[in-house]
Short mmCIF file of C-alpha atoms and ligand atoms in Angstrom, two decimals:
data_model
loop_
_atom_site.label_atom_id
_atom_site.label_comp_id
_atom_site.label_asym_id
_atom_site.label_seq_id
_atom_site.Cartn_x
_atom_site.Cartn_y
_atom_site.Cartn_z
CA UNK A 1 -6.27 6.56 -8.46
CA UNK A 2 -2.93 4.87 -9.83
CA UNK A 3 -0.50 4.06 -7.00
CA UNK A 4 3.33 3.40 -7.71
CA UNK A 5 5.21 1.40 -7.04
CA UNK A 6 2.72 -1.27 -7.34
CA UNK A 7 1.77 -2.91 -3.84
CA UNK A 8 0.14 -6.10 -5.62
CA UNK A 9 2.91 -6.76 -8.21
CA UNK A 10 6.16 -9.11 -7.17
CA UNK A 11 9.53 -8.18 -8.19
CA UNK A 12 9.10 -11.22 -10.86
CA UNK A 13 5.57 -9.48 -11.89
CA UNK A 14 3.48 -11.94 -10.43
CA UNK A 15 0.52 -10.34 -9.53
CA UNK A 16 -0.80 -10.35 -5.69
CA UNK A 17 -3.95 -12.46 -5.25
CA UNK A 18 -3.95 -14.64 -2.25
CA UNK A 19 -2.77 -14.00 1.43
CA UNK A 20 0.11 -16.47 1.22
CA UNK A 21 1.60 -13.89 -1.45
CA UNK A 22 0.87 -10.80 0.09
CA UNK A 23 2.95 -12.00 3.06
CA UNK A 24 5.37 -12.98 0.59
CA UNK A 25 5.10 -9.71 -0.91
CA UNK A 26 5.66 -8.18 2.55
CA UNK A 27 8.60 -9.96 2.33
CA UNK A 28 9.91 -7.72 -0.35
CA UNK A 29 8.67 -4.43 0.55
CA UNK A 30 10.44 -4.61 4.17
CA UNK A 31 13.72 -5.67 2.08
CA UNK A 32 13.31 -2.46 -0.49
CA UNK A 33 12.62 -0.41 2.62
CA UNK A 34 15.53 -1.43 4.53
CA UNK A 35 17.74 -1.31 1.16
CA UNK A 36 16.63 2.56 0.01
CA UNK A 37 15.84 4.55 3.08
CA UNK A 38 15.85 3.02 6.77
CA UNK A 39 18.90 0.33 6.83
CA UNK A 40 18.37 -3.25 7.99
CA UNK A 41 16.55 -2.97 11.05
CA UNK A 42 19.50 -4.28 13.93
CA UNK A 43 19.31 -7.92 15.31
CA UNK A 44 17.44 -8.96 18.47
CA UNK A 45 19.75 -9.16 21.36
CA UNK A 46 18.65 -10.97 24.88
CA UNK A 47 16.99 -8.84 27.12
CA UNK A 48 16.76 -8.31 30.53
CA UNK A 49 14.21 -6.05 32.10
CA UNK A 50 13.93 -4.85 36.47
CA UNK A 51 11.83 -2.80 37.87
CA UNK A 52 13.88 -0.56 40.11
CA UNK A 53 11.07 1.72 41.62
CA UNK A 54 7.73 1.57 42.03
CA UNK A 55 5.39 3.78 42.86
CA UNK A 56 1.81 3.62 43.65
CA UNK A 57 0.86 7.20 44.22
CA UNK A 58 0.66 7.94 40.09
CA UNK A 59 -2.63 9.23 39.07
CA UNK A 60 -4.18 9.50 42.24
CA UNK A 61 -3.52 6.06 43.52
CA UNK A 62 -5.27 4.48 40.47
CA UNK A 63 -1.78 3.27 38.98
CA UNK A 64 1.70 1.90 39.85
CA UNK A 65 3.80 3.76 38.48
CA UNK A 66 7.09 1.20 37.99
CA UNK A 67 10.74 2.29 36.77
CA UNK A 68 11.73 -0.30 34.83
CA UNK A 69 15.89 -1.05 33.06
CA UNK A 70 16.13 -2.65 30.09
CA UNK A 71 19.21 -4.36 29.87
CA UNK A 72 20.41 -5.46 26.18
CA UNK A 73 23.40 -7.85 26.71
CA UNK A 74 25.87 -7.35 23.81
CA UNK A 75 28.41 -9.81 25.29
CA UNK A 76 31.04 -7.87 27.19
CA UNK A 77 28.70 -5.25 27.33
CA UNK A 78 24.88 -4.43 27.80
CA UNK A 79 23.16 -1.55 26.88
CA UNK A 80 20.66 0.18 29.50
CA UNK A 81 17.78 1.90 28.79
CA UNK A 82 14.49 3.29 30.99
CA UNK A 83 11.50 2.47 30.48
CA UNK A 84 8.45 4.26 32.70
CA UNK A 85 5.57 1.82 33.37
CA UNK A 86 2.02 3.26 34.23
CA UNK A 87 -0.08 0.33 35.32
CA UNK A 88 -3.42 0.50 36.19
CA UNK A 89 -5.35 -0.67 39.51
CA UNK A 90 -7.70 -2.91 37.51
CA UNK A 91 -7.94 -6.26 37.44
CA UNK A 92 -7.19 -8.60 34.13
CA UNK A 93 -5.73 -8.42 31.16
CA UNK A 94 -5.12 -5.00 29.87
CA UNK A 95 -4.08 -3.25 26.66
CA UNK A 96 -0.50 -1.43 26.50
CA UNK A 97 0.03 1.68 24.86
CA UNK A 98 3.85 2.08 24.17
CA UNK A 99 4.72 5.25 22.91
CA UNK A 100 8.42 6.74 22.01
CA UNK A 101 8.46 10.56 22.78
CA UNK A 102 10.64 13.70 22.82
CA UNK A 103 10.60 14.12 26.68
CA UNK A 104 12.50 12.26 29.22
CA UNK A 105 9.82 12.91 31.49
CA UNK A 106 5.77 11.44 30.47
CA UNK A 107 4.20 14.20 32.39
CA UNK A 108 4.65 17.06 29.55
CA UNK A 109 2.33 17.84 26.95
CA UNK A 110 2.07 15.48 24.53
CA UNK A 111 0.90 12.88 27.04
CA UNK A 112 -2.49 12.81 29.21
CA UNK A 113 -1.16 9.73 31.61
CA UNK A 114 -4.31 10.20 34.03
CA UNK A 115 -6.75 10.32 31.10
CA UNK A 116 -5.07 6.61 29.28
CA UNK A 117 -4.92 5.10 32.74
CA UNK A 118 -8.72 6.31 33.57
CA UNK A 119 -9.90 4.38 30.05
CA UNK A 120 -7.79 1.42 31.54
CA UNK A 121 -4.76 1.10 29.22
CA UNK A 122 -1.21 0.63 30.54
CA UNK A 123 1.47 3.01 28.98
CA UNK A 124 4.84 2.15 28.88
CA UNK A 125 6.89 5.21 28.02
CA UNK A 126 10.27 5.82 26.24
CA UNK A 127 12.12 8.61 25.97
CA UNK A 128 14.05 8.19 22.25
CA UNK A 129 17.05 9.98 23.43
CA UNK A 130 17.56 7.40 26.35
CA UNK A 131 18.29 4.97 22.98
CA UNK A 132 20.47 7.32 20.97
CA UNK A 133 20.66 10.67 19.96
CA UNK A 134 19.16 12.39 17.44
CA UNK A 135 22.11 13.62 15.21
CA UNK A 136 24.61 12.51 13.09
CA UNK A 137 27.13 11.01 16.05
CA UNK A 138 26.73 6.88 15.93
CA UNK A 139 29.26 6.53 18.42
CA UNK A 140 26.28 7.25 21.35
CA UNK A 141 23.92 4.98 23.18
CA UNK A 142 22.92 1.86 21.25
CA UNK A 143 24.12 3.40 17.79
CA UNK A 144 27.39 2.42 19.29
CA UNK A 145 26.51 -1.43 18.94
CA UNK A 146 25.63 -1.55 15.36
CA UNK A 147 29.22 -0.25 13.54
CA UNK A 148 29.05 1.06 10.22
CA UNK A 149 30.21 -1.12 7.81
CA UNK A 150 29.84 1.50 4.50
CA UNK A 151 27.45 -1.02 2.82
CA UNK A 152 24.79 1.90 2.30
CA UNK A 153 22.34 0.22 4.39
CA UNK A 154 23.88 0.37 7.96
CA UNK A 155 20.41 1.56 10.00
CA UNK A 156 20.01 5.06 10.27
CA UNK A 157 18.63 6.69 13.64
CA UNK A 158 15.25 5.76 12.91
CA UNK A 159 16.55 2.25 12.45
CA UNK A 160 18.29 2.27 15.90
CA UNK A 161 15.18 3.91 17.96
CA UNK A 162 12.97 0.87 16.68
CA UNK A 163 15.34 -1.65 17.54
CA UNK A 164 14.89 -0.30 21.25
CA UNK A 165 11.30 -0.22 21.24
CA UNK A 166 11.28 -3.64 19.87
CA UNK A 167 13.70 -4.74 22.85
CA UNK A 168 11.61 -2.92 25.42
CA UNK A 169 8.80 -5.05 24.26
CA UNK A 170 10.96 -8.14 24.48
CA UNK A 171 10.43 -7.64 28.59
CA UNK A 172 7.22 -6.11 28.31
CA UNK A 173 5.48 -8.93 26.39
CA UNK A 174 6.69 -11.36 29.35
CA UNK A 175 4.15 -9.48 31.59
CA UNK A 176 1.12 -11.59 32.48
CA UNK A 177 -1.52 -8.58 32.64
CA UNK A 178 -0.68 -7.50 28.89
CA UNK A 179 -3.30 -8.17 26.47
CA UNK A 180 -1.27 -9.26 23.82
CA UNK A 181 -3.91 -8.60 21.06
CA UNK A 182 -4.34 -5.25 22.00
CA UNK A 183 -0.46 -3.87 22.12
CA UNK A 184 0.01 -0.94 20.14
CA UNK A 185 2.83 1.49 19.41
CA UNK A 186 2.40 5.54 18.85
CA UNK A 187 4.55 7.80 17.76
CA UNK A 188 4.63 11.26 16.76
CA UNK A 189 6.35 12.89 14.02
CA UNK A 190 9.65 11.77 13.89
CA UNK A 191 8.78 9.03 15.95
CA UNK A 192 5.38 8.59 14.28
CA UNK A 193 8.11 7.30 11.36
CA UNK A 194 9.87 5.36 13.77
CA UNK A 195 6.57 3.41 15.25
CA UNK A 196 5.88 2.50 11.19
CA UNK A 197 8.79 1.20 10.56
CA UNK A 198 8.85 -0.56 13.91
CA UNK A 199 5.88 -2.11 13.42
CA UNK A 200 6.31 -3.15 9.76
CA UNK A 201 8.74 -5.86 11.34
CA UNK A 202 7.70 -6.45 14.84
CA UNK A 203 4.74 -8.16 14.35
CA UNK A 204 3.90 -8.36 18.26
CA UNK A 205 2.09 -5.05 17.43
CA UNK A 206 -1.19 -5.45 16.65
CA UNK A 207 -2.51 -1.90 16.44
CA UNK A 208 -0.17 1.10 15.05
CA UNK A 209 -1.00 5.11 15.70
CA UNK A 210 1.30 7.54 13.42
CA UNK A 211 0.49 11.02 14.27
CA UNK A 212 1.41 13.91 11.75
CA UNK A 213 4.51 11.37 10.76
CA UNK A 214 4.84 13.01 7.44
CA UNK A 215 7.38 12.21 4.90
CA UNK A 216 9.04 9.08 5.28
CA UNK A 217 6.15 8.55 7.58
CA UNK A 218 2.64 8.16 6.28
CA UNK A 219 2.73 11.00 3.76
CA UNK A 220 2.16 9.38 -0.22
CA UNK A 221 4.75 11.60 -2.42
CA UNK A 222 3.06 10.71 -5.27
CA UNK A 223 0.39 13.19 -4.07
CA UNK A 224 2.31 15.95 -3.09
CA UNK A 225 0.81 19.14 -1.78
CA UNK A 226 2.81 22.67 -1.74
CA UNK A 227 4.05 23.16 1.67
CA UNK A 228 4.74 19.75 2.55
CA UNK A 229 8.25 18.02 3.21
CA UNK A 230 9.99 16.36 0.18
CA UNK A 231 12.38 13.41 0.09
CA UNK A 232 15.12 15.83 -1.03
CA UNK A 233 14.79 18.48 1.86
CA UNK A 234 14.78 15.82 4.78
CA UNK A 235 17.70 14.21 2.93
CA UNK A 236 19.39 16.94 3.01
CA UNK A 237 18.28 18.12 7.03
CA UNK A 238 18.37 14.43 8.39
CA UNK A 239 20.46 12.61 6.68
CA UNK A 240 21.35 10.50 9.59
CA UNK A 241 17.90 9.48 10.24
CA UNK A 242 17.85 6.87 7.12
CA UNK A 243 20.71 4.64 5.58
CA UNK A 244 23.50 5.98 3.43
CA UNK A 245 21.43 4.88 0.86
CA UNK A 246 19.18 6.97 1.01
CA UNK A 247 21.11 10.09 -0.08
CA UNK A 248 21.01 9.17 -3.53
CA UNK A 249 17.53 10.21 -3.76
CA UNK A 250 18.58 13.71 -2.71
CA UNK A 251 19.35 15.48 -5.76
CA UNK A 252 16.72 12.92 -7.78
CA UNK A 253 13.60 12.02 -5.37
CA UNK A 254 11.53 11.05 -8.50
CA UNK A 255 13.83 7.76 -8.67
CA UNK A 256 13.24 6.30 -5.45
CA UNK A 257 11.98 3.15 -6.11
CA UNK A 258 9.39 2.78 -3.08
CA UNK A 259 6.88 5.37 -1.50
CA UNK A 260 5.11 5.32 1.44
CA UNK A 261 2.30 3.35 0.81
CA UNK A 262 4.27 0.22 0.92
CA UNK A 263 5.32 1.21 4.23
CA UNK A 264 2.22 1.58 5.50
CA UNK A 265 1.12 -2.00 4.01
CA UNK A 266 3.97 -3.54 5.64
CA UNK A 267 1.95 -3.43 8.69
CA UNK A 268 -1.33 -5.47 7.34
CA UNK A 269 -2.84 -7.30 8.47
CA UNK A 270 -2.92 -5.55 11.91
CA UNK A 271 -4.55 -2.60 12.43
CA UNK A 272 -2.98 0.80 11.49
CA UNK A 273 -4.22 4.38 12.23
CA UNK A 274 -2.69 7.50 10.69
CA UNK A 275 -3.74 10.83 12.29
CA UNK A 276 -3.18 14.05 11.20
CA UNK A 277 -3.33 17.23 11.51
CA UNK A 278 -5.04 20.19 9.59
CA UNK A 279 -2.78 23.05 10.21
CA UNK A 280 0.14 20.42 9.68
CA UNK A 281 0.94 21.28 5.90
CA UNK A 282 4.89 20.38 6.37
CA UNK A 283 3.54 16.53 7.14
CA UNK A 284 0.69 16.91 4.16
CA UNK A 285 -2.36 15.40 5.79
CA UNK A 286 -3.91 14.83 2.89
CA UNK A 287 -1.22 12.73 1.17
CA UNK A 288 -0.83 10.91 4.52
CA UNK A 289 -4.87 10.14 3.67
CA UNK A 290 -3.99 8.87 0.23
CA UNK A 291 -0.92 7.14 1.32
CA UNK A 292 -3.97 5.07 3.38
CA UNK A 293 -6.19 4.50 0.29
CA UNK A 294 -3.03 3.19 -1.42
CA UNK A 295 -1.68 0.69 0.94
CA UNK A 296 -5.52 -0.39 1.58
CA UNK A 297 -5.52 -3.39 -0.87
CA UNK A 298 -2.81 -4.91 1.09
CA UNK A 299 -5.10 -5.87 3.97
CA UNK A 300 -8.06 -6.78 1.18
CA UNK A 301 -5.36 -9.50 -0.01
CA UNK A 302 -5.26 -10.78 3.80
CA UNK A 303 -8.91 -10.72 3.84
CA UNK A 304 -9.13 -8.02 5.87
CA UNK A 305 -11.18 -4.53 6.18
CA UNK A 306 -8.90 -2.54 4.44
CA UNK A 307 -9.31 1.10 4.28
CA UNK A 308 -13.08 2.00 4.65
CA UNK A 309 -13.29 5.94 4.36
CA UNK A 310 -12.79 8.50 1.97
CA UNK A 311 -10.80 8.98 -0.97
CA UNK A 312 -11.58 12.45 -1.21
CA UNK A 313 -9.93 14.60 1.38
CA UNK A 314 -11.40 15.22 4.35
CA UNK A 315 -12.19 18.64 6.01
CA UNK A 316 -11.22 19.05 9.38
CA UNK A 317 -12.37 17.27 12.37
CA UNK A 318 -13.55 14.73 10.19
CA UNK A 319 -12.03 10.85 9.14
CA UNK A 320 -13.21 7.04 9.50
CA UNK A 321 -11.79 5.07 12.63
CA UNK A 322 -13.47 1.90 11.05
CA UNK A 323 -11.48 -0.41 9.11
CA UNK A 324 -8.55 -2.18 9.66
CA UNK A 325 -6.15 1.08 7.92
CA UNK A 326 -8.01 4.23 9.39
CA UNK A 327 -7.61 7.97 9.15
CA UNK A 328 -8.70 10.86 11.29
CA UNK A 329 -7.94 14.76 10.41
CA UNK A 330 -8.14 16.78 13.45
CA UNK A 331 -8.48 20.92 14.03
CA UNK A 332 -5.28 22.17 15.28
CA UNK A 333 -1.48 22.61 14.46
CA UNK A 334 1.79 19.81 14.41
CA UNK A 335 1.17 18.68 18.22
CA UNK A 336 0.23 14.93 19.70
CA UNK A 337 -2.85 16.10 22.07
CA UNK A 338 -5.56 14.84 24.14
CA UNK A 339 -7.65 14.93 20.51
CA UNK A 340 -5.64 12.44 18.92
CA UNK A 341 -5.38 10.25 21.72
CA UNK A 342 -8.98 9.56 22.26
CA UNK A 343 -8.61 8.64 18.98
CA UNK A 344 -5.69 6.14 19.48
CA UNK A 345 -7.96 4.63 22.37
CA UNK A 346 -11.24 4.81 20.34
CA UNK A 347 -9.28 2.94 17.63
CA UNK A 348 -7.75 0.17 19.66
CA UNK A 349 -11.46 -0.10 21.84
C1 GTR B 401 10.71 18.27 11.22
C2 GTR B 401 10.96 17.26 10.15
C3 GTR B 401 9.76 16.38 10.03
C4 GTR B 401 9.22 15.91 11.37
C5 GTR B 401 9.44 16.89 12.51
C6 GTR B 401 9.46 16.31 13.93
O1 GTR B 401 11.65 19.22 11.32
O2 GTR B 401 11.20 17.94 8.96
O3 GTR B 401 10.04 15.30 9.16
O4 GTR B 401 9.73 14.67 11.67
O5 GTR B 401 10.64 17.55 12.41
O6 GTR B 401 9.90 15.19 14.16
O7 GTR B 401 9.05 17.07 14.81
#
């Protein structure tokens, strides 16, 4: 199968052989990413993270559970933001799970806290809403930091919600239990789109899980199925979640010049799982499959695994967790469950 754009072809042509280029190459497909749909991704700030409560009764005694602000200094100002902390009782290094999710609070149901902390990873938990809203107002949270300057590529929500994960990890990279090979970033839907494009330029993660991320997440357009999301609908729905940019691919989605496969190989050579969902036609699991056969010679050029299952869709239940890209199908409807995240924790071993 034929893949466009073309991940192993420079802008000048040059074709993609060597490691060296396919960083270079990387290079490019962040800048046509941030250029056409998500906005340059905002600048660092310094960071200053405190814990301001701890407890140690979470999951039965066998975590501290630690509040922790996350103070981004803008000058004059800083921006606050919460971060929850679940840290197991075990001793050594340990992976951290950080996910970005819908609920202010990590005991709802997308997230089995006593079931991560029993396989012994920490989780460090955002709420996205704590960073900015999810509308079209920029004048809330850290959206208000970043003015809009009319270029077409001011950062769109997505944009905004990375930067804070990024500057959550800025304090939670300091700690001396985190495993720093094993920190990973999950994400669901939205936010499965938001941990991609995260992670295609914060390299501190090594290990990625999208879940049922969908268009302008993990989903290949080039394979569309009926049913699914296009580029012109969320355009039209969410038009604040990308750059201004964006919109001109509204009325004509076939003349985007990028799809998502060259999002997805952004994050080579680190280790990327997409999950979704068989019910989930709206996020088309089985373009968010291709979407992993197309980016896989990205990771080939960096030596790596690449993507080691099939190329014909999977059934249900079914996918390959080997190989540095991986996918996974699971039974049910548009949901991030217990299912997908023995996956994530399978995956990231
Ligand atoms: C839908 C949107 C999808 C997906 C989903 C979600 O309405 O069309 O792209 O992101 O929301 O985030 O739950």
């Amino acid at each position: 199968m034929r893949f466009e754009p073309d991940l192993l072809r420079m802008n000048d042509g040059t074709a993609v052989k060597t490691a060296a280029q396919m960083e270079q190459r990387r290079q490019e497909l962040l800048a046509l990413l941030e250029e056409h749909a998500y906005g340059a991704f905002p600048a660092a700030v310094p960071v200053r993270g405190t814990i301001v409560n701890e407890s140690a009764r979470a999951c039965s005694g066998d975590a501290r559970l630690c509040d922790i602000e996350i103070a981004c200094d803008f000058g004059k100002e800083s921006f606050v933001f919460p971060v929850k902390l679940f840290l197991p009782n075990t001793n050594g290094k340990k992976p951290l799970l950080v996910l970005i999710n819908f609920s202010k609070d990590p005991y709802c149901e997308y997230v089995p806290v006593e079931e991560i902390v029993d396989n012994g990873f920490a989780l460090a938990y955002l709420y996205y809403g704590d960073i900015t809203v999810d509308d079209g107002d920029f004048s809330k949270g850290a959206a208000r930091f970043f003015p809009r300057t009319g270029s077409g590529r001011d950062p769109g929500k997505i944009g905004i919600w990375a930067w804070g994960v990024s500057r959550a990890v800025d304090y939670l990279e300091t700690l001396e239990w985190v495993d720093e090979k094993r920190l990973a970033l999950i994400g669901h839907s939205r936010l499965g789109k938001t941990a991609l494009w995260c992670a295609a330029n914060d390299m501190r993660f090594q290990y990625v899980c999208s879940n049922d991320s969908g268009c302008m997440g993990a989903a290949y357009r080039g394979t569309w199925h009926a049913g699914g999301e296009t580029v012109s609908s969320i355009a039209r729905v969410f038009p604040y979640w990308f750059c201004e940019n964006f919109q001109k691919y509204k009325e004509a989605p076939g003349t985007a010049p990028f799809d998502q496969h060259l999002l997805l190989a952004c994050i080579a050579p680190r280790k990327l799982l997409v999950n979704s969902a068989a019910l989930d036609a709206w996020a088309d699991p089985v373009s968010e499959q291709y979407a992993c056969v197309g980016a896989s010679p990205a990771w080939e050029a960096y030596g790596k695994r690449g993507y080691l299952g099939s190329e014909k869709p999977y059934g249900t239940d079914e996918g390959c967790l080997q190989g540095d890209i991986a996918y996974y199908k699971r039974r049910g409807v548009h949901f991030l469950g217990r299912r997908d995240w023995l996956n994530f924790m399978a995956f990231i071993g």
